[in-house]
Short mmCIF file of C-alpha atoms and ligand atoms in Angstrom, two decimals:
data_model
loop_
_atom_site.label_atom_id
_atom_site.label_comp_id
_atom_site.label_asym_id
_atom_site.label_seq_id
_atom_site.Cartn_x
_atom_site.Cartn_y
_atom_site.Cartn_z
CA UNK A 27 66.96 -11.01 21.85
CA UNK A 28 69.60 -13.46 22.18
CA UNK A 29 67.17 -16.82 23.56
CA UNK A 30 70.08 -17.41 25.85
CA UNK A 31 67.32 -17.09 28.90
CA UNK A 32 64.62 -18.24 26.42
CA UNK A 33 61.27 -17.45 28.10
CA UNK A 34 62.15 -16.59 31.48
CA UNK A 35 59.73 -13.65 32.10
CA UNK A 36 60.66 -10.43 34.25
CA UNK A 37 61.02 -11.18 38.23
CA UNK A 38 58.13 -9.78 40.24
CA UNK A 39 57.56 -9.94 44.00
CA UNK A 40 54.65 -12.58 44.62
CA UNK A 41 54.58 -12.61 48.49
CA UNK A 42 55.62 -15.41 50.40
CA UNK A 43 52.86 -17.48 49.80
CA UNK A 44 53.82 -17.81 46.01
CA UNK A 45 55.10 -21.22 44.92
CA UNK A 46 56.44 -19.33 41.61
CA UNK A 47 60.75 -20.02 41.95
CA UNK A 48 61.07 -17.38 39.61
CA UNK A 49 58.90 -14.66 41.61
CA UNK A 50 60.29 -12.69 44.49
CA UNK A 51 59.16 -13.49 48.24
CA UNK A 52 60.58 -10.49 49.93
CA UNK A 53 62.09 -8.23 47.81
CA UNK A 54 59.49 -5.68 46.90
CA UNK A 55 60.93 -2.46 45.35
CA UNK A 56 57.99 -0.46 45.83
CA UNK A 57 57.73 -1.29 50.05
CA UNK A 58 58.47 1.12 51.97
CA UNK A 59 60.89 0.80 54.70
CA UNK A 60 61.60 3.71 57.58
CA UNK A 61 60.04 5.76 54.81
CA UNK A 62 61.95 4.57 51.90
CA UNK A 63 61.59 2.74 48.86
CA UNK A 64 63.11 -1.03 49.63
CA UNK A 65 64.82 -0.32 46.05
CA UNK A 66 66.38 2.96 47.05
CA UNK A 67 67.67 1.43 50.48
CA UNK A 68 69.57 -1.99 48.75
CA UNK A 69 70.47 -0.68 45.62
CA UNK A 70 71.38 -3.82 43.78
CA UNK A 71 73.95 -4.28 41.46
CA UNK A 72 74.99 -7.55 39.34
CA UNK A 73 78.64 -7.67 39.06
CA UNK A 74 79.73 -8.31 35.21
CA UNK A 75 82.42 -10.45 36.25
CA UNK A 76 81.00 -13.21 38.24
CA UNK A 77 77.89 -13.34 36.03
CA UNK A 78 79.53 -12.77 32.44
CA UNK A 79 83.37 -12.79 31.87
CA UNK A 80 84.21 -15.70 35.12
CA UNK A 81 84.31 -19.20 32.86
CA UNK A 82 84.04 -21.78 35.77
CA UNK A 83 86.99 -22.57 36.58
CA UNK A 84 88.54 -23.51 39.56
CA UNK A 85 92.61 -23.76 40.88
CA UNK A 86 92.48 -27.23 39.96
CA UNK A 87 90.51 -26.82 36.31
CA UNK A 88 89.44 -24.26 33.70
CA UNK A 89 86.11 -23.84 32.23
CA UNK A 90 82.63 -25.27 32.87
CA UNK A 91 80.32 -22.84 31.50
CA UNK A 92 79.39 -23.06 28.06
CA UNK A 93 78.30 -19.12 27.30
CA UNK A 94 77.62 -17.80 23.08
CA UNK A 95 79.94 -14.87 24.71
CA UNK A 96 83.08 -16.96 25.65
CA UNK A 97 85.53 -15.64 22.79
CA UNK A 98 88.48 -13.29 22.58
CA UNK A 99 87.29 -11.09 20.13
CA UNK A 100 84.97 -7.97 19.93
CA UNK A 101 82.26 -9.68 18.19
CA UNK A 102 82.09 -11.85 21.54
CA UNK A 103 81.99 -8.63 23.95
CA UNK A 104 79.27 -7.06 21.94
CA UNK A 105 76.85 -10.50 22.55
CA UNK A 106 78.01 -10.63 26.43
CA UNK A 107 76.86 -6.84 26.48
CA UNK A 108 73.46 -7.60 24.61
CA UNK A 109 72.94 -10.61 26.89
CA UNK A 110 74.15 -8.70 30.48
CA UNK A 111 71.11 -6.41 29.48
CA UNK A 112 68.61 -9.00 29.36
CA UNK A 113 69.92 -10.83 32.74
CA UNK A 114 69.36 -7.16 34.36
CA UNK A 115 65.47 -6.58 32.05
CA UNK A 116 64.42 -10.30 33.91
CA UNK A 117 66.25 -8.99 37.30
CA UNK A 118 64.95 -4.98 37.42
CA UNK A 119 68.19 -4.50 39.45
CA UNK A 120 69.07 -1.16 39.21
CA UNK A 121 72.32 -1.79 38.83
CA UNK A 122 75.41 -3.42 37.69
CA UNK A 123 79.53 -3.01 38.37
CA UNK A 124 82.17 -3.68 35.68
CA UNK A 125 85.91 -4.15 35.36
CA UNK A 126 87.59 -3.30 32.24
CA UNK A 127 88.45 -6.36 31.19
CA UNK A 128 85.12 -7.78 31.87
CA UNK A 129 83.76 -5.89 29.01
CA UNK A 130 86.31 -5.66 26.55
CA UNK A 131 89.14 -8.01 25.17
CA UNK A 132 92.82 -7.10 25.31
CA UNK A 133 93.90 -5.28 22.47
CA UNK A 134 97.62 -5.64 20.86
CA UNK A 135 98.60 -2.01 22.33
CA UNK A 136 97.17 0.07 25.10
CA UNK A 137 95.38 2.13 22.90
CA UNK A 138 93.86 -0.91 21.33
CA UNK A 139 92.41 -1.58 24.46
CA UNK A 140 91.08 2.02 25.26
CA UNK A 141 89.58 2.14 22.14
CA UNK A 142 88.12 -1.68 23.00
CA UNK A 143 86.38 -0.47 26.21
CA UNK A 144 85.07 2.90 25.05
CA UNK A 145 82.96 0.96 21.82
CA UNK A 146 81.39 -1.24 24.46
CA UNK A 147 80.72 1.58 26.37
CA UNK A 148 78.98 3.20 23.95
CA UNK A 149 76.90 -0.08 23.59
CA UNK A 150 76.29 0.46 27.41
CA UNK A 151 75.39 3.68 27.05
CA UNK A 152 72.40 3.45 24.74
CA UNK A 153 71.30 0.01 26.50
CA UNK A 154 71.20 2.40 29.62
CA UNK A 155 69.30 4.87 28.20
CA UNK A 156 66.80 2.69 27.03
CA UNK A 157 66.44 0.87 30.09
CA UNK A 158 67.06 3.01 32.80
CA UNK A 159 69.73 0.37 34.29
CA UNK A 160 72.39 2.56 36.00
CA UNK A 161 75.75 2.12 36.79
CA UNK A 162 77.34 1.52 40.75
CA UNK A 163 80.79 1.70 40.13
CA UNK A 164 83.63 0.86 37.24
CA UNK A 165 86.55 -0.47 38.32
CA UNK A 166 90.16 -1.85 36.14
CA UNK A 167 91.56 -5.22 36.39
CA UNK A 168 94.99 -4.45 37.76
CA UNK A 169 95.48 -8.38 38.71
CA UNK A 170 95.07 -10.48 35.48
CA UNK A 171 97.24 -9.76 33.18
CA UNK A 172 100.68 -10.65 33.82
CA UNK A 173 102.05 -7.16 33.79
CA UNK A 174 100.35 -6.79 37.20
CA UNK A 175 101.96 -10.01 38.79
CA UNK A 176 104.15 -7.65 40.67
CA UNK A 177 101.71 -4.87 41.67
CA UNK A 178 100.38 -1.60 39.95
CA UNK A 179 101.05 1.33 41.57
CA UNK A 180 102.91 -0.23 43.65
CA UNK A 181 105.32 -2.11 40.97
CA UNK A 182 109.08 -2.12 41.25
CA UNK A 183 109.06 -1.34 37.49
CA UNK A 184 107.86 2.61 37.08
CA UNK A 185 106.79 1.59 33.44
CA UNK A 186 104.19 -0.64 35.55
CA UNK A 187 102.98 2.48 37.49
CA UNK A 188 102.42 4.47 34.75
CA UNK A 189 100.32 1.93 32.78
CA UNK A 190 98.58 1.62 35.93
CA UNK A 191 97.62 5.18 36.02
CA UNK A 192 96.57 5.17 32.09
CA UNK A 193 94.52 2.19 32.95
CA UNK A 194 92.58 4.24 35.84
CA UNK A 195 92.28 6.84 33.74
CA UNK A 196 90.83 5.73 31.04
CA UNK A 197 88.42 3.57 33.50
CA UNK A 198 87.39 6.70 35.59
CA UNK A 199 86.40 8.32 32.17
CA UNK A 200 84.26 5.47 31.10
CA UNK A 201 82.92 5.23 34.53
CA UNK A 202 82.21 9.21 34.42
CA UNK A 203 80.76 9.18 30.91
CA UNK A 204 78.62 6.22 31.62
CA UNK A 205 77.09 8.66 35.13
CA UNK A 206 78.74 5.82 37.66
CA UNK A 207 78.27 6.87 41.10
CA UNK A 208 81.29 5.11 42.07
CA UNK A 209 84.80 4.62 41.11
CA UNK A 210 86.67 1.38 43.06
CA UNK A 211 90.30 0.69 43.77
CA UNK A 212 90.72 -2.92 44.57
CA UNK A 213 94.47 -3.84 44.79
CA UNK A 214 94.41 -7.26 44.04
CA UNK A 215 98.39 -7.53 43.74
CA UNK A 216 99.18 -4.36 46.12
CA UNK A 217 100.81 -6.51 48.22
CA UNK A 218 103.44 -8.93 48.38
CA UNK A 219 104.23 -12.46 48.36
CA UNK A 220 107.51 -12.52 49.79
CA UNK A 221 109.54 -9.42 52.20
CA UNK A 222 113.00 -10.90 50.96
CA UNK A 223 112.36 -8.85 47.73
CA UNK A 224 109.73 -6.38 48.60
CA UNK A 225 110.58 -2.70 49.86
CA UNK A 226 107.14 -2.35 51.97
CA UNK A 227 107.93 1.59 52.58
CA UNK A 228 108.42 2.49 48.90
CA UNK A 229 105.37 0.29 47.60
CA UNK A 230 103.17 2.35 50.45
CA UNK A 231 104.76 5.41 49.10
CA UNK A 232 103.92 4.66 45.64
CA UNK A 233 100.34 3.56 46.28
CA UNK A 234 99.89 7.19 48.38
CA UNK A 235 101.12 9.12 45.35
CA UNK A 236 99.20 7.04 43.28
CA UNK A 237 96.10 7.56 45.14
CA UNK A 238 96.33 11.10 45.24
CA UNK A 239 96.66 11.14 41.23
CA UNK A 240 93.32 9.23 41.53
CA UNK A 241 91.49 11.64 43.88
CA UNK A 242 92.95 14.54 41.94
CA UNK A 243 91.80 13.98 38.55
CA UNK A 244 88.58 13.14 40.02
CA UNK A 245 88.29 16.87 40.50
CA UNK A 246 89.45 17.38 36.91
CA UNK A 247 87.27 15.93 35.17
CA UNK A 248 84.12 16.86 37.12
CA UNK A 249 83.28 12.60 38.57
CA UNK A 250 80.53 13.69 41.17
CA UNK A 251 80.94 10.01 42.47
CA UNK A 252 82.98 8.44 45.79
CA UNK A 253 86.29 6.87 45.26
CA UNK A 254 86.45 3.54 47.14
CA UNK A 255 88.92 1.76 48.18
CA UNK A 256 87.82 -2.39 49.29
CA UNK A 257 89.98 -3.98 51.69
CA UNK A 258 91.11 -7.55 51.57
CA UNK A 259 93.06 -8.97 53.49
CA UNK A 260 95.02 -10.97 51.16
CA UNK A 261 94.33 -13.46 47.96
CA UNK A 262 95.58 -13.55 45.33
CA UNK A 263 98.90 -11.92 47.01
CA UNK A 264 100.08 -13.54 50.49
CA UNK A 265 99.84 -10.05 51.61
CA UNK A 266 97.73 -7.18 50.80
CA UNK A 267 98.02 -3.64 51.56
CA UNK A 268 94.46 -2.20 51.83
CA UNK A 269 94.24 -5.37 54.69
CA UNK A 270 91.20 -4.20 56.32
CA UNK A 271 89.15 -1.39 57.03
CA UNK A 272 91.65 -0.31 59.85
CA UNK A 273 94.68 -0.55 58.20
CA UNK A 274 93.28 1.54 55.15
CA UNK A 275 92.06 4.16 57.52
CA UNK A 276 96.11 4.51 58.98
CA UNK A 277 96.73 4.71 55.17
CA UNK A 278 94.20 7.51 53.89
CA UNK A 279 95.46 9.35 56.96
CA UNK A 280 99.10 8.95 56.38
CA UNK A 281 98.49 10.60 52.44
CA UNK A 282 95.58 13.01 53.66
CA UNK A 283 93.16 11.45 51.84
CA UNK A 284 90.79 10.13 54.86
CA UNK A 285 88.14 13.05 53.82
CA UNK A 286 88.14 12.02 50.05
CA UNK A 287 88.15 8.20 49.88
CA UNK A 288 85.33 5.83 51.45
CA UNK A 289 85.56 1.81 51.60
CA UNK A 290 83.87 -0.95 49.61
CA UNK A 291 83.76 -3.02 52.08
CA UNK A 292 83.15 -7.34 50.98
CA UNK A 293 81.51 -9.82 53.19
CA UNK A 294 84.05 -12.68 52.11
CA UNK A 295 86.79 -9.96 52.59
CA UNK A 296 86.14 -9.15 56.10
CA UNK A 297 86.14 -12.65 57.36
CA UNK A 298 89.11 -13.28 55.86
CA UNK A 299 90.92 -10.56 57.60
CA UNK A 300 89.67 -12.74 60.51
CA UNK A 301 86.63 -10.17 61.23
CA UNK A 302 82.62 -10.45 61.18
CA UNK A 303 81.49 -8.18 58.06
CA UNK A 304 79.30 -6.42 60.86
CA UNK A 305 82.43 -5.31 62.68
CA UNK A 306 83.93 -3.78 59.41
CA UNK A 307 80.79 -1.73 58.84
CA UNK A 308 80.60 -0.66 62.22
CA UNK A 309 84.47 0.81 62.39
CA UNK A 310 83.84 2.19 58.92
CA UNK A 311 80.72 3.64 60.08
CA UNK A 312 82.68 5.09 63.13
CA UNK A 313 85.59 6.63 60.86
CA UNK A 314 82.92 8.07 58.15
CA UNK A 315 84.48 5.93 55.75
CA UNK A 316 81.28 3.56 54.99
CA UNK A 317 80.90 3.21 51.34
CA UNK A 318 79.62 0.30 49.67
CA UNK A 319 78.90 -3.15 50.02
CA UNK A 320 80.09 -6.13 48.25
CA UNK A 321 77.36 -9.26 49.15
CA UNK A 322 78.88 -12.19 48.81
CA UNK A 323 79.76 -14.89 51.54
CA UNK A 324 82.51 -17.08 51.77
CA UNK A 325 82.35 -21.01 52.32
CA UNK A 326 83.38 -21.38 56.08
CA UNK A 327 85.19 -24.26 55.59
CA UNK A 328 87.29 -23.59 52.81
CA UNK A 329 88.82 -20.94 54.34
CA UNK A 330 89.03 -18.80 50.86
CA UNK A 331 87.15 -16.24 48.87
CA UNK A 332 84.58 -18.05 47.67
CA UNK A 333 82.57 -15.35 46.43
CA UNK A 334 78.93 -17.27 47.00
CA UNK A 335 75.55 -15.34 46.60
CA UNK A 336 74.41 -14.52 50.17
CA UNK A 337 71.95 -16.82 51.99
CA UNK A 338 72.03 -16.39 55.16
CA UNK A 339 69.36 -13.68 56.71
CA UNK A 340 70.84 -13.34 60.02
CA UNK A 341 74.20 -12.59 58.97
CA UNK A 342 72.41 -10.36 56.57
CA UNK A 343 70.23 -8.61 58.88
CA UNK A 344 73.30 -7.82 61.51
CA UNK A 345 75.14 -5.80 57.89
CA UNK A 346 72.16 -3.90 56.90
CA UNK A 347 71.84 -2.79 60.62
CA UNK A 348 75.14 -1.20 60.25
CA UNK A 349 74.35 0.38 57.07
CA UNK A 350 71.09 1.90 58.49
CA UNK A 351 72.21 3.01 61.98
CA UNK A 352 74.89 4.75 59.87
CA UNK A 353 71.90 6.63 57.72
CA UNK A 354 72.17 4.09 54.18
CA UNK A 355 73.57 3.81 51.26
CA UNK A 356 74.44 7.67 49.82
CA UNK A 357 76.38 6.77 46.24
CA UNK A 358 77.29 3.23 47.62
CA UNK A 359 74.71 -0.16 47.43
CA UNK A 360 74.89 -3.69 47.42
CA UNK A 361 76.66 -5.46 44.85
CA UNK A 362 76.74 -8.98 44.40
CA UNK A 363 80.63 -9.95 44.07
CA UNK A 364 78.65 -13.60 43.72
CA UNK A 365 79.66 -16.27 41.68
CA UNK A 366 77.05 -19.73 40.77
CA UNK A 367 79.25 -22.65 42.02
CA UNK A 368 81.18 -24.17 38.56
CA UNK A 369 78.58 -27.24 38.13
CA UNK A 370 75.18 -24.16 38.02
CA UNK A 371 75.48 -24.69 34.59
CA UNK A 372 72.26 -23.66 33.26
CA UNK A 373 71.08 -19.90 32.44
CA UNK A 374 67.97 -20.46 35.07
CA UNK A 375 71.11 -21.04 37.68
CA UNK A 376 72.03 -17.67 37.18
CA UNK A 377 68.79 -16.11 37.38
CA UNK A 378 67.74 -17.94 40.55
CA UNK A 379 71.45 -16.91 42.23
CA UNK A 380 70.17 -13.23 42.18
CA UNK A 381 66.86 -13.77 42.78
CA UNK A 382 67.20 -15.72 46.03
CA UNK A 383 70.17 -13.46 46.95
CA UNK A 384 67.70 -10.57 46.67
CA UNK A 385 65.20 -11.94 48.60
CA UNK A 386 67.53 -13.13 51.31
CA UNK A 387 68.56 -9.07 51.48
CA UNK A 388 65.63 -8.16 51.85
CA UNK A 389 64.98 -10.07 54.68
CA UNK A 390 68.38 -9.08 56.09
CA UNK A 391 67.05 -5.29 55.46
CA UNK A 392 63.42 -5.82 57.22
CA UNK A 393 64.81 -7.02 60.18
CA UNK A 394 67.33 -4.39 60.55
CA UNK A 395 64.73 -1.56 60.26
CA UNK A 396 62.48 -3.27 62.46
CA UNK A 397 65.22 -3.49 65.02
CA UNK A 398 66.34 -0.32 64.66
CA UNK A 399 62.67 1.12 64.64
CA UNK A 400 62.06 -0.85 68.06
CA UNK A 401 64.80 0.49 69.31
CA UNK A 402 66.18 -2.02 72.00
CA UNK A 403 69.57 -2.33 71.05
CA UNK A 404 70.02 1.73 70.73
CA UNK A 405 68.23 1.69 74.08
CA UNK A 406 70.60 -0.98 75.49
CA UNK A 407 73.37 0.64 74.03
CA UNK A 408 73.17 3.67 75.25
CA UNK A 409 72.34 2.71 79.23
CA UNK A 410 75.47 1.02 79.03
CA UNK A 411 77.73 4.34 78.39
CA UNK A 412 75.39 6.27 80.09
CA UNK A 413 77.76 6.91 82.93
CA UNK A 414 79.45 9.02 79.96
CA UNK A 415 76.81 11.10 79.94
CA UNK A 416 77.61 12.81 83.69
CA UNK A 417 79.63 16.28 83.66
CA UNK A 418 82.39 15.04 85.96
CA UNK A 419 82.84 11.94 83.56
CA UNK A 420 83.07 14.36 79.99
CA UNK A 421 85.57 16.89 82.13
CA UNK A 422 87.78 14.24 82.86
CA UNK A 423 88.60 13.21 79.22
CA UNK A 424 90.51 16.59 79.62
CA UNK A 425 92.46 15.83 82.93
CA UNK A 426 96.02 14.72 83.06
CA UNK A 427 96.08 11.43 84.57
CA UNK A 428 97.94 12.51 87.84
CA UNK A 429 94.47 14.53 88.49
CA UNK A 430 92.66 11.88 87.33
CA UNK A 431 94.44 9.58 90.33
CA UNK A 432 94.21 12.16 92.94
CA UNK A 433 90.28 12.35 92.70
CA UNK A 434 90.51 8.72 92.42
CA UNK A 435 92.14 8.64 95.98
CA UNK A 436 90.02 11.59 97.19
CA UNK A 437 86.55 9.72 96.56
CA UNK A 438 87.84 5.99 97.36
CA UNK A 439 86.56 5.33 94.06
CA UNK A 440 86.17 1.40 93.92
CA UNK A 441 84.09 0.56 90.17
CA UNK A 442 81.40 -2.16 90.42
CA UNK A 443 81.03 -4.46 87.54
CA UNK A 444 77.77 -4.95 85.89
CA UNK A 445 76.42 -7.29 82.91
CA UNK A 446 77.07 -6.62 79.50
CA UNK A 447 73.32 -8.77 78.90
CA UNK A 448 75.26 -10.81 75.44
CA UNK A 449 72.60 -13.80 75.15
CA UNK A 450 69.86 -11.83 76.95
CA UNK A 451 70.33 -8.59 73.60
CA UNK A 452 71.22 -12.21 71.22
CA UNK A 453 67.68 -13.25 72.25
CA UNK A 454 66.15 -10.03 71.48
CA UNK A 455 67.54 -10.00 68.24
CA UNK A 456 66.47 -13.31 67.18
CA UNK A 457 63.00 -12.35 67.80
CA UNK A 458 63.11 -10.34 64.56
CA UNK A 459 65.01 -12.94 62.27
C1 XLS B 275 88.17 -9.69 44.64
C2 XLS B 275 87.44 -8.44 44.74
C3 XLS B 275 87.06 -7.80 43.42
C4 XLS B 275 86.62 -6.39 43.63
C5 XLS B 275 86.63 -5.55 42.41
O1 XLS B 275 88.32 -10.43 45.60
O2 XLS B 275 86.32 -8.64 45.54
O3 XLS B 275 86.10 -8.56 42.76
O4 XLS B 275 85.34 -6.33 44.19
O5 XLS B 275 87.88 -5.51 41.83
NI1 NI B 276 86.40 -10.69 46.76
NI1 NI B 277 84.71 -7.38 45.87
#
């Protein structure tokens, strides 16, 4: 044991009328929720990055954490590892997402750094083993390093590409040796920042071929898991490809690849692409591309990706109703993309992010199920199309529209209008929040 969290004792749910901060209020793993474990529905997972390898720092200044981990060296990776382990024994998450460089430091060659991640993920392996933490998804940093200021796959220079595709590689086979049920593709520098030097039909024709490489070898080497892909809009790049969940669905059908890829799709993400988070999991939902979620919220003011630990159950409650009415999580879950805010120095800070974060998902989840088990909005929903639902109305969906006019004529068809009921369904739902 490292004493980093010295004697903070394993979360357990306590109930709401517990005064214990470090006891959950709502998230009970064992409950069962439209017949399902409240565990198996959310499917938590810490994200390495925020929680171990992110320093503090800010545009305007570098680090304010003070971590035993913070080093360069492989000594330093090895302690973050042993210490990640005891975050999740305190947590019982099932859990957790890494990045490459999140777990291992840059070697001097490429195969330095291979050979970096795989002895860490050894070290994962066994800590796994022993404590039946699992893994969501493994992703590679394709955005730090100054190689990638330009893009990966879909770099001007081809020597660029192709360390991009040894770098996925060599992630997708720690991610399959280490029984990840996900592999992620976030293009943090797919994109550009200006079009005066940027050839935006190549770059999408790179990042097709690319992608195809990706789904390809996933069939090689046996990876059971989903490929995602997780829009964003833009950030660190002015633009970014994989924009949102529309534009990515134009994409995977342009390449073929709209039955083999599903979407990560981020809270902070979607309302930067000037969208609720609901509205991305309902047209994912619609294209059977819903994947996996990424928790976090942004600061509304700011205007940036913030990355903040959810706390708001309404909000919340509107996502997981999305991911139920589509039928749940399958490989995907909730990860917390979350980061404490630079001055939540202390190791309790870091605890109490997840914990509250949990509960506040939990919440969200509740009031989804019991929204969806009462049924009005489904109800609502459906009266509204129900003129759909006529013979005459499903034939003509096959009629050229010179037929469609004549009958149109014919009947002296004149529609009525009739309310859509917004704040009388808004008061509904509030009942349950
Ligand atoms: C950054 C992204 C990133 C992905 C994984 O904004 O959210 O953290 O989730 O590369
Ligand atoms: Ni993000
Ligand atoms: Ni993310």
């Amino acid at each position: 044991m490292s004493n980093f969290f010295k004697d903070i004792a394993p979360i357990r749910y306590e109930g709401t009328d517990s005064d214990n901060e470090f006891a959950f209020r709502h998230y009970d793993p064992d409950e069962m929720v439209m017949g399902k474990r409240m565990e198996d529905h959310l499917r938590f997972a810490v994200a390495y990055w925020h929680s171990f390898a992110w320093e503090g720092g800010d545009p305007f200044g570098g680090r304010s954490f003070d971590r035993p981990w913070f080093g360069d060296g492989m000594e330093a990776a090895k302690l973050k590892a042993e210490i990640a382990f005891e975050l999740f024994a305190i947590l019982g998450q099932p859990y957790f997402c890494f990045h490459d460089l999140d777990i291992r430091p840059e070697g001097a060659s490429f195969v330095e750094s291979r050979r970096n991640l795989d002895e860490i993920a050894d070290i994962f392996a066994a800590r796994m083993e022993q404590t039946g933490t699992r893994l969501l998804w493994g992703t590679a940093n394709m955005f730090s390093h100054r190689r990638w200021m330009a893009g990966a796959a879909t770099n001007p220079n081809p020597d660029v590409f192709a360390y991009a595709a040894a770098t996925v590689k060599a992630c997708m086979d720690v991610t399959h040796r280490l029984r990840g049920e996900n592999y992620v593709m976030w293009g943090g520098r797919e994109g550009y920042e200006t079009l005066l030097n940027t050839d935006l039909g190549r770059e999408a024709e790179q990042a097709g071929r690319f992608l195809t490489k990706v789904v390809e070898y996933k069939y090689k080497i046996g990876f059971k898991g989903t490929i995602l892909i997780e829009p964003k809009p833009q950030e660190p790049t002015k633009h970014q490809y994989d924009y949102d969940v529309g534009t990515i669905y134009g994409f995977l059908k342009r390449f073929g690849l709209e039955n083999e890829v599903k979407l990560n799709i981020e809270q902070g993400h979607a309302i930067l692409a000037g969208h609720s988070f609901e509205h991305e999991l309902a047209l994912a939902a619609s294209l059977g591309l819903l994947g996996s979620i990424d928790m976090n919220r942004n600061d509304y003011q700011s205007g940036w990706d913030t990355d903040q630990f959810p706390n708001n159950v309404p909000e919340v409650a509107l996502a997981y109703y999305e991911v139920l009415k589509a039928g749940g999580f399958t490989t995907g879950g909730t990860n917390y993309d979350s980061k404490l805010r630079r001055q939540s120095l202390d190791p309790e800070d870091l605890v109490l992010a997840h914990v509250g974060a949990m509960d506040v998902c939990a919440r969200g989840l509740k009031a989804a199920a019991a929204m969806l088990e009462d049924g009005f909005l489904e109800k609502a929903r459906s009266e509204r199309y129900a003129g759909w639902e006529t013979p005459q109305a499903q034939a003509m969906l096959d009629l050229p529209l010179e037929e469609i006019a004549a009958q149109v004529e014919a009947g002296n068809l004149d529609p009525q209008p009739c309310s859509g009921q917004q704040e009388r369904l808004e008061n509904r739902v509030n009942r349950f929040l």
